Amino acid sequence: MLSADLLANAVVAGILLGGFYAAVAIGLAIVFGQLDIVNIAHPAFIIVGAYVAYILNSLFGFDPVLTGLAAAPAFFLCGALVYRIYFLAFERTGQESLSGLAFFFGVMFIIEVSLILVYGVDYRLVQAGYIGQTWTIGFVDLPLRMLVPCAISVALTLGVYLYMSRTFMGRAIQAVAQDRLALQLMGADPVRIKQWAFGLGIATAAIAGSLLIVIGPVEPSVGRLYIGRAFAIVVLGGMGSIPGMFVAALLLGVIESIVATFFGPSWAPAVSFGVLGLTLALRPAGLFGRS
Amino acid sequence: MHRRHWLFAAVGALALGFTTPIATAQQKPVKIGFSMALTGGLAGGGKAALIAMEIWRDDVNGKGGLLGRPVELVYYDDATQGANVPGIYTKLLEVDKVDLVVSGYGTNLIAPAMPIIMRKKLVFPALFGLGANEEFKYDRYFQIMPAGPEPKLDWSRGFFELAMSQNPKPRSVAIVAADAEFALNAAEGARANAKKVGLNIVYDKTYPPATTDFTPIVRAIQATSPDIVYVGSYPPDSVGMVKAANEIGLKAKMFGGGMVGLQFAAIQKNLGPLLNGVVNYDFWVPEPTLTFPGVNEFLAKYRVAAKDKGVDPFGHYLPPYAYAYLEVLGQAVEATKSLDHGKLAAYMHKTTFDTVVGKVKFGKNGEWARTRTLQVQFRNVQADNLDQFAGPGKRIVLYPKEWKSGDIVYPFKQ
Amino acid sequence: MRPAPFWGSLIAALVAGVVLTETVANEYTYNALYVVLQAMLMAIAWNILGGFTGYVNFGSAGFFAVGAYTTVALHKGFGLPLPLMILAAAVVCGLIGLGLGYLTLRLKGVYFAIATLAMAIVIETLVNNWSYVGGAKGYYVLTPEQHLWFDSYIQMLFMVMLLLTLAAVAVSRALSSSRLGRGLAAIRDDEVAAECAGVPTLRLKLVSTTVMGAMMGVAGAPFPYFVTFVDPLSAFNLFIAVNAIAMPMIGGTAHWLGPVVGAVLVGSVQEVVKVNVSSELNVLLVGIMLVAFITLAPQGIVGLARGYLRRRAP
C-alpha cells in the first residue's frame, strides 16, 4: 500500500500538524526550556485562548486567528501576574521545581473548573471562511484548516526566535537562563526579565488557542491531552532551543501521521513517546540542546 | 462509633439540603437516587439528561407526585469516572436511603453500579449503555436506549441493510472507530453485520481519542477504495472525520453509521452543509413520523430550561429518553401502587408503556423488544443556521420502515 | 518516632479496622475508606522515590494501571485468588520499576519526570491495544460470592487495603530511618556529592524505583474488584497521578508520615465533597488546596508541625 502520493500526503499532513504542535509548545519552550519553570498549566491557558477566540467569533464574527493576536497582549499581562505570584511564593524562597509543579497543577485545575462553571461542557467550534477549503498542488492536498494554523505557527516561531536572538530583552532572557548571577552583576534585574519571559510564553498561548479551535472542537478538559505532547516536544528538541523545539514538533507530527496512515492510528502515541524515551536514553540533551 | 453515625447523618442531611427542591412535603418524599456525569467527558449529555429529569420531577409533582407523595431526586456527580460509581450508589442506598434507583449515563458509569444493584435486587432503569447487561444478565435491568434485543448488532443493522438494498450493491466496507468503549462495541457490531451481508472489509482500524488531525486516517481509508465507510466516533472525532472527509474528497457511496456528536445542535450548526448525505444513527428527530404524544411539549419545556446552561439547546438526543426512563419507572409505581422492586420488575417486563418517545416495550434481557435505532440522513442543510434543525426536513429517517420519512440519496457524495 | 510507639499505633490502627468491620454495617463507610487508603498507599509509594530520593514520578497512573491489569489478565487466564494477584502485581510492577531505573540512569530532575510520563503513555497505548484484557472496550470483573467472615465484599476489600497500607507505612519508615534511607536523602540533597562520598547511588536509585513500583502495583491490584468494570480510561486516570503527587506535597515529603497525613486530609475532603457538593467544585477544591498549601506551607503539614515543635523545644 506504499504509494508515492499516500506517502507524500502523509508527510505533508504531518508537517502541517507538527507546525501546529510547535505553536502549542513554544510558550513552554520559553518558560520551561529556558527558565526551568514547570508550567504544567500552559495547555490550560491555551484553552482559555481558544474560548476567547470562540466568544469573539460567535458574537462578532471576528476571524479566530486575528482574535488570538489581539488577545495576546492581555494574556501577556496575565502571565506576568501569574509569574509574580509564583515568584513571591517559591523562587524567592528557593523552593522551586517540585513546589512550582504542584502550584501549576493547582492553577490548571482552577482554570479548567472556572471555564466549566462559566461556559459549561458543551463543545465549542468556530466558523471562518477558510475552514473547509483545500488547496491542491499536484497530488498533495493542503486543507486550509490545517495550513493556516501551520503558517501562523511558523510566523510565530520565527518571530519569537528573532526576538530572542536580536532584541535586548530576548538576549537578556537567554542570559538569565544561562547565568543568572552574571546577569545580576551586569545590572539587569533577573526577576523582571523572567516575568517578561513568562508573560511572553502565556501570550503565545492566546495565539495557540485560536489555532486549536480552528482545527477542531474545544471543551475545558481538552487541554489535558496536550500536556504530554508539549513537554515531550520541548525536551526532545532540547531545552532552551527554539529551532530545536520546532524541529521536534515537526518530527512528532510526521511520525504520528505516518504511523496513522500506514500502521494504525492507535499506535501513534506509543511511537511518539517511544521516540522521546529513546532520545532521553541516548541523548538526554535532546536534538539541539545545550548539554 | 456513635460519633461516626452522627457524622454520616449530618452529611446525609447536608446532601438532602443541597439536592431537595423547595417541596411542600407534608409526607415523606419518594426518593429516586442516581449518579450522573456532570463533569468530565460525558458531561454534555449528562447535564442535558439531568435537566430533562428535573422536568419530569416537576411534571409529576405538579400532578400530585407518586403514590400521593412528592418525588425527590437525589444525585451526585460521578465525573465520568467509573471508580466513583460504587461509592455513590452505596451512599444513596445505605445513607440517603433512596426508594428507587436509576443509572447514570454511559456504559462506563452503568456497569460499576450493577453488583450493588444486583445484590439488593433493585429495579434498574438504565440510560444509554450499549450492551451493558450482557455480562451480568440481570433480570431487573431496563435499558431505555432503543438499541434492540441484540444491541451491538442492531445498532448498525439498519446502516448495512440500507447499503445492501441499493443497486448496484456495494462490495467493500471500511470500518474505523475510536479506541473507547462505545465506539469499539459499535465497530464490533458493524464487523459482524458486514460479514453477514457478505461485504469485504478492506480497512478495519482504531484511533486514539486524543487524535488531532484525521486527514491521514481518512486518506488511508480512501487508499483502500471502500464503497461504504462505517465510523464509530465521539463528538470531537466525528467533527474531525466529517471535515477531513470533505477536505480530501472521500469517494465513498455511504458514510457515517455510529458517529456520536452529529446529534448535537452546536456541532450540526458548525458542520452545516458538510453533513449533507451523511447517514448516521439517531434516536429521535423532529420528523412527522416521530411526533409522539407529549414529546413536543417536553422539548419546549427543555428549551426554556436549557437556556444559558452550556448544554445542547434543542435536546433531541438524550433528554427525551432521560425523561422516558423516569416515566416508565413512575408509571410502574403508580400501576402497581407500590415501591416493591419485585412487583415493579414484573410489571415493567410485561407492559408496553406510553412515553414521550412513543411506545416502549422491554424484552427479557432488559433491552427493547424491537430495535428503534434510526438511520437518519442529513439533507438540504444550510450553512450557519441553528434553527433549521428544530423542525423536520433536515434529518430524514430512512430506517426502520415503520418510522421512515423519506428515501435514501445514494451515493452520498455528489 | 521510636519503635514501640510506632508499632503500637500500627497495631492499634489494625485493631480499629477490625472493630469497625464488626460494628458498622454501612457499606458506604468502607467504600470511602477504601478510596482514601488506596490514595494513601499511592502517596506513600510515590514519596519513596519523590520525597526521599528527590526524583519526581509523573507516571504513577502507569504503575497503578499495570497492577490493575495484572489482576485482569490473571483473572481471565487462571482465576487466581486475590492475595496471589496482589503478589503478582507487586512482582510485575517491581520489575517495571527496576527497568525504569535502569533506563533512566543518566537522567536527572525534569528529564526523569518527562521520561516517566513517556513510559506511562507508552504503557497506556499498549494496554489500549491488548484485546486479551479487553483493550479500550474494558473488562468486567464480577464481584465474587465469598467474602470470608466479613459482612460484605467491600468490607473485605477494605481490610485488605488496610493491611497493605499499614505494611507500606512500615516499609516506608524502615527505609527512611535505615542506612538506605540516609543514602537516599544524600542523593536527594546533592547526588554528585553523594557519589563522591561513596554512596552507591545507582543501587539505591534502583531499590527506590523498584519498591515504589511494587507498592503502586499493589495499590492497583484490587482495583478491578472494587470498580467491576475496568478500562484504560479509569485505570490510567489523571487524578490518580495528581493525587499521588499532591498528597505527599501537602503532607510533607521529607518524612514518612507526610503522605499519610496528606492522604487523610486531601482524601477525606475529596470524599466528602464528592457526595455533597457538585463535582466541579471537587476539582476546584483540589486546585485551591494545592495552591494554598504549597504556597503557605512548602514543607507540608508535617514540616509545619516539626517547625512548631522545634520552636517550642527548650
mmCIF file of C-alpha atoms in Angstrom, chain B residues 1 4 8 11 14-15 18 38-39 47 76-77 79 81-84 86-88 90-91 94-95 107-108 111-112 115 119 131-132 135-136 179-181 184-185 188 206, chain C residues 19-20 23-29 31 33 35 128-129 134-137 140 142-143 152-153 223 226-229 231 233-234 237 239 272 274-280:
data_model
loop_
_atom_site.group_PDB
_atom_site.id
_atom_site.type_symbol
_atom_site.label_atom_id
_atom_site.label_comp_id
_atom_site.label_asym_id
_atom_site.label_seq_id
_atom_site.Cartn_x
_atom_site.Cartn_y
_atom_site.Cartn_z
ATOM 1 C CA MET B 1 -18.940 4.698 66.862
ATOM 2 C CA ARG B 4 -19.471 8.309 63.198
ATOM 3 C CA PHE B 8 -22.992 10.415 58.477
ATOM 4 C CA VAL B 11 -23.631 14.505 55.953
ATOM 5 C CA LEU B 14 -26.485 18.148 54.117
ATOM 6 C CA ALA B 15 -26.879 16.139 50.959
ATOM 7 C CA PHE B 18 -28.294 20.512 48.680
ATOM 8 C CA LEU B 38 -21.933 16.450 35.344
ATOM 9 C CA THR B 39 -18.227 16.924 34.693
ATOM 10 C CA LYS B 47 -26.184 17.735 32.208
ATOM 11 C CA TYR B 76 -24.211 13.063 42.774
ATOM 12 C CA ASP B 77 -21.739 13.830 40.045
ATOM 13 C CA ALA B 79 -17.357 12.983 36.960
ATOM 14 C CA GLN B 81 -15.198 8.220 36.497
ATOM 15 C CA GLY B 82 -16.360 4.647 36.889
ATOM 16 C CA ALA B 83 -14.419 4.411 40.136
ATOM 17 C CA ASN B 84 -16.756 6.931 41.777
ATOM 18 C CA PRO B 86 -19.835 2.141 43.572
ATOM 19 C CA GLY B 87 -19.303 4.661 46.369
ATOM 20 C CA ILE B 88 -22.102 6.900 45.158
ATOM 21 C CA THR B 90 -23.611 2.685 48.232
ATOM 22 C CA LYS B 91 -24.160 6.072 49.794
ATOM 23 C CA GLU B 94 -27.164 2.990 52.775
ATOM 24 C CA VAL B 95 -27.080 6.600 53.887
ATOM 25 C CA THR B 107 -21.703 2.015 29.977
ATOM 26 C CA ASN B 108 -18.627 3.057 31.995
ATOM 27 C CA ALA B 111 -21.537 -1.226 34.870
ATOM 28 C CA PRO B 112 -19.834 -0.333 38.173
ATOM 29 C CA PRO B 115 -23.045 -5.522 41.529
ATOM 30 C CA ARG B 119 -27.167 -7.720 45.378
ATOM 31 C CA GLY B 131 -24.865 -3.952 25.823
ATOM 32 C CA ALA B 132 -24.142 -3.171 29.453
ATOM 33 C CA GLU B 135 -22.163 -9.906 31.186
ATOM 34 C CA PHE B 136 -24.455 -9.512 34.150
ATOM 35 C CA ASP B 179 -10.353 3.472 20.974
ATOM 36 C CA ALA B 180 -13.099 3.792 23.512
ATOM 37 C CA GLU B 181 -15.832 1.569 24.846
ATOM 38 C CA LEU B 184 -15.391 -0.288 19.740
ATOM 39 C CA ASN B 185 -18.663 -2.039 20.522
ATOM 40 C CA GLU B 188 -17.695 -4.951 16.587
ATOM 41 C CA THR B 206 -8.976 2.184 15.527
ATOM 42 C CA VAL C 19 -13.555 -3.448 65.296
ATOM 43 C CA LEU C 20 -15.049 -1.226 62.631
ATOM 44 C CA THR C 23 -19.691 -2.907 64.384
ATOM 45 C CA VAL C 24 -20.528 -0.835 61.333
ATOM 46 C CA ALA C 25 -22.512 -2.500 58.597
ATOM 47 C CA ASN C 26 -22.997 0.607 56.486
ATOM 48 C CA GLU C 27 -21.124 -0.226 53.287
ATOM 49 C CA TYR C 28 -20.570 3.358 52.300
ATOM 50 C CA THR C 29 -18.064 3.738 55.136
ATOM 51 C CA ASN C 31 -16.185 2.353 50.204
ATOM 52 C CA LEU C 33 -12.195 4.345 53.454
ATOM 53 C CA VAL C 35 -10.624 5.081 48.325
ATOM 54 C CA ASN C 128 -5.403 0.006 24.873
ATOM 55 C CA ASN C 129 -4.379 -2.314 22.078
ATOM 56 C CA GLY C 134 -10.415 -6.002 26.803
ATOM 57 C CA GLY C 135 -8.333 -3.129 25.478
ATOM 58 C CA ALA C 136 -10.237 0.114 25.246
ATOM 59 C CA LYS C 137 -13.518 -1.793 25.444
ATOM 60 C CA TYR C 140 -15.855 -6.876 33.546
ATOM 61 C CA LEU C 142 -17.978 -9.720 38.548
ATOM 62 C CA THR C 143 -17.995 -9.417 42.328
ATOM 63 C CA SER C 152 -19.845 -7.840 52.569
ATOM 64 C CA TYR C 153 -17.263 -7.878 49.837
ATOM 65 C CA PHE C 223 -8.975 -2.092 41.817
ATOM 66 C CA PHE C 226 -13.587 -2.548 43.538
ATOM 67 C CA VAL C 227 -14.866 -0.992 40.361
ATOM 68 C CA THR C 228 -16.228 -4.053 38.462
ATOM 69 C CA PHE C 229 -15.640 -2.507 35.042
ATOM 70 C CA ASP C 231 -10.992 0.248 31.195
ATOM 71 C CA LEU C 233 -9.679 5.495 30.991
ATOM 72 C CA SER C 234 -10.406 4.665 34.614
ATOM 73 C CA ASN C 237 -6.655 8.330 35.367
ATOM 74 C CA PHE C 239 -6.409 12.158 39.177
ATOM 75 C CA VAL C 272 -16.936 14.489 51.443
ATOM 76 C CA LYS C 274 -17.874 14.151 46.095
ATOM 77 C CA VAL C 275 -21.128 13.179 47.769
ATOM 78 C CA ASN C 276 -22.225 16.551 48.994
ATOM 79 C CA VAL C 277 -21.379 19.249 46.542
ATOM 80 C CA SER C 278 -21.225 19.484 42.801
ATOM 81 C CA SER C 279 -18.206 17.739 41.423
ATOM 82 C CA GLU C 280 -16.848 20.683 39.504
#
